[in-house]
């Protein structure tokens, strides 16, 4: 196993090593990766890096020792609350990302339900389109999760379907603005009204889009009501490290009132060390992300964000029109922002993804289920605009190239062998064998992933989850 070098490496050797380490990465800049990255542009990125490094070593654990970090957090949260039309008395915190913000909303709702409403075993109600972060929160915090189907044309949850599953144990209802998978906004007004009438909390997951939607509205896009102007919305999560174009590690969790936010705060004076009071999950944390977010918001300003929003809106409209012109392709639902899922009636999206990879584009697979066909997901950024034409040309060629292609024999064999098998009976060894059969080794993924995706797509989700967990458990193996 790798050991600490006896003698420290020189700056040059470290630099070389860092560059070698990233040799297999997809490029962040240039717009070839249609997921995960939201570059802010050269000038803004220089400002961000400077701000991040300036506060790299400060510790946000104790806001009385580093008041700068508390000030920047309060500034960022205030800007976010104003952007979401929050009322006087609203409050929030800066978090490490969307998952943390969503998890905190669930933890707050659980504790509010227990302490204020006397619900010993709270439930949360989430549409099947809500982000996996809510499933994670339910697991981590041992809260029962009730899923609600969505309309199979619009991919929005129906208020009647939500109403049908409410019980006297419902602590929280979640809606998305917009959802990641199909980029559509749930009927927030109707669902929040249902919640309010029953004393249930209502969380809007605006992690991916709440920051951008108001700019889209200013540009004339029809944006349904989703923020704190909607009666009954009690909390809202919004990532700054996505369409806020801040460096990663930047999200906010916002509450209608400080009284509600109180249920989020953890405080401990029952050990032998310093008193621990954490408003969010982490304790010790760098000041880099909050400083960089503070710098980005001020550097871009409303005009900067509007300019980016206009570029993305144009790119999205052109892409949607271009996809519709490619034989057999169609967009799922009606995207309301910059997230587009499309599928084909004739070819598997998994083959198209591989054919696009050969052309140096990374596009993301989404599996079928809940009325959604297996599809390809695009996250559009300002970089996308200059890439629309070459991307569409390659997409057209990729669809033609894979027409008539069929999956390898393993897909059918495994599909038949596993049909109806109880996933709980699969031990680690069997899961390992299955991964090996699919060519999934932690050292390198196969060049072509279509067969693997087809297998994962065809398995019961519980088995897919087990397989992926086994794979990731192997992926993080200490360096030899
Ligand atoms: C709607 C939504 N919620 C939550 C998250 C989780 O955010 P993160 O990846 O920052 O933890 C995402 C991520 O894409 C998202 O799209």
PDB file of N, CA, C and O and ligand atoms in Angstrom, residues 97-99 102 131 178 180 205 207-208 239 241-242, ligand 1:
ATOM      1  N   UNK A  97     -23.589  21.957  -0.439  1.00  0.00           N
ATOM      2  CA  UNK A  97     -24.147  21.522  -1.719  1.00  0.00           C
ATOM      3  C   UNK A  97     -25.617  21.171  -1.602  1.00  0.00           C
ATOM      4  O   UNK A  97     -26.211  21.214  -0.512  1.00  0.00           O
ATOM      5  N   UNK A  98     -26.184  20.804  -2.734  1.00  0.00           N
ATOM      6  CA  UNK A  98     -27.612  20.519  -2.779  1.00  0.00           C
ATOM      7  C   UNK A  98     -28.013  19.396  -1.844  1.00  0.00           C
ATOM      8  O   UNK A  98     -29.037  19.465  -1.156  1.00  0.00           O
ATOM      9  N   UNK A  99     -27.207  18.349  -1.812  1.00  0.00           N
ATOM     10  CA  UNK A  99     -27.554  17.219  -0.968  1.00  0.00           C
ATOM     11  C   UNK A  99     -27.631  17.646   0.493  1.00  0.00           C
ATOM     12  O   UNK A  99     -28.588  17.300   1.200  1.00  0.00           O
ATOM     13  N   UNK A 102     -30.844  19.705   1.039  1.00  0.00           N
ATOM     14  CA  UNK A 102     -32.064  18.872   1.053  1.00  0.00           C
ATOM     15  C   UNK A 102     -32.118  18.048   2.345  1.00  0.00           C
ATOM     16  O   UNK A 102     -33.184  17.900   2.960  1.00  0.00           O
ATOM     17  N   UNK A 131     -35.173  14.596  -6.285  1.00  0.00           N
ATOM     18  CA  UNK A 131     -33.777  14.138  -6.307  1.00  0.00           C
ATOM     19  C   UNK A 131     -33.517  13.040  -5.267  1.00  0.00           C
ATOM     20  O   UNK A 131     -34.138  13.017  -4.194  1.00  0.00           O
ATOM     21  N   UNK A 178     -36.754  23.453 -10.875  1.00  0.00           N
ATOM     22  CA  UNK A 178     -37.421  22.337 -11.521  1.00  0.00           C
ATOM     23  C   UNK A 178     -36.778  21.010 -11.102  1.00  0.00           C
ATOM     24  O   UNK A 178     -35.792  21.000 -10.377  1.00  0.00           O
ATOM     25  N   UNK A 180     -34.562  17.643 -11.772  1.00  0.00           N
ATOM     26  CA  UNK A 180     -33.332  17.430 -12.547  1.00  0.00           C
ATOM     27  C   UNK A 180     -33.639  16.667 -13.840  1.00  0.00           C
ATOM     28  O   UNK A 180     -33.256  17.085 -14.930  1.00  0.00           O
ATOM     29  N   UNK A 205     -37.501  22.069  -3.691  1.00  0.00           N
ATOM     30  CA  UNK A 205     -36.129  21.772  -4.050  1.00  0.00           C
ATOM     31  C   UNK A 205     -35.787  22.568  -5.314  1.00  0.00           C
ATOM     32  O   UNK A 205     -36.103  22.152  -6.436  1.00  0.00           O
ATOM     33  N   UNK A 207     -32.673  23.312  -5.947  1.00  0.00           N
ATOM     34  CA  UNK A 207     -31.211  23.188  -5.992  1.00  0.00           C
ATOM     35  C   UNK A 207     -30.666  23.522  -7.371  1.00  0.00           C
ATOM     36  O   UNK A 207     -29.747  24.309  -7.521  1.00  0.00           O
ATOM     37  N   UNK A 208     -31.284  22.915  -8.378  1.00  0.00           N
ATOM     38  CA  UNK A 208     -30.662  23.136  -9.687  1.00  0.00           C
ATOM     39  C   UNK A 208     -31.146  24.422 -10.345  1.00  0.00           C
ATOM     40  O   UNK A 208     -30.386  25.087 -11.049  1.00  0.00           O
ATOM     41  N   UNK A 239     -28.902  25.809  -5.045  1.00  0.00           N
ATOM     42  CA  UNK A 239     -27.447  25.673  -5.177  1.00  0.00           C
ATOM     43  C   UNK A 239     -26.851  26.869  -5.899  1.00  0.00           C
ATOM     44  O   UNK A 239     -27.363  27.289  -6.940  1.00  0.00           O
ATOM     45  N   UNK A 241     -23.583  26.571  -6.624  1.00  0.00           N
ATOM     46  CA  UNK A 241     -22.518  25.952  -7.427  1.00  0.00           C
ATOM     47  C   UNK A 241     -23.040  25.312  -8.709  1.00  0.00           C
ATOM     48  O   UNK A 241     -22.313  24.617  -9.397  1.00  0.00           O
ATOM     49  N   UNK A 242     -24.312  25.554  -9.020  1.00  0.00           N
ATOM     50  CA  UNK A 242     -24.826  25.126 -10.336  1.00  0.00           C
ATOM     51  C   UNK A 242     -25.039  26.411 -11.149  1.00  0.00           C
ATOM     52  O   UNK A 242     -24.083  26.996 -11.599  1.00  0.00           O
TER      53      UNK A 242
HETATM   54  C1  LIG B   1     -33.013  19.147  -8.094  1.00  0.00           C
HETATM   55  C2  LIG B   1     -31.737  18.746  -7.412  1.00  0.00           C
HETATM   56  N1  LIG B   1     -31.707  18.591  -6.073  1.00  0.00           N
HETATM   57  C3  LIG B   1     -30.594  18.228  -5.413  1.00  0.00           C
HETATM   58  C4  LIG B   1     -29.424  17.992  -6.087  1.00  0.00           C
HETATM   59  C5  LIG B   1     -28.187  17.544  -5.335  1.00  0.00           C
HETATM   60  O1  LIG B   1     -27.185  18.513  -5.443  1.00  0.00           O
HETATM   61  P1  LIG B   1     -25.635  18.199  -5.153  1.00  0.00           P
HETATM   62  O2  LIG B   1     -25.161  17.329  -6.253  1.00  0.00           O
HETATM   63  O3  LIG B   1     -25.039  19.586  -5.170  1.00  0.00           O
HETATM   64  O4  LIG B   1     -25.530  17.573  -3.816  1.00  0.00           O
HETATM   65  C6  LIG B   1     -29.403  18.132  -7.493  1.00  0.00           C
HETATM   66  C7  LIG B   1     -28.191  17.833  -8.263  1.00  0.00           C
HETATM   67  O5  LIG B   1     -28.175  17.821  -9.469  1.00  0.00           O
HETATM   68  C8  LIG B   1     -30.592  18.518  -8.167  1.00  0.00           C
HETATM   69  O6  LIG B   1     -30.624  18.640  -9.496  1.00  0.00           O
END
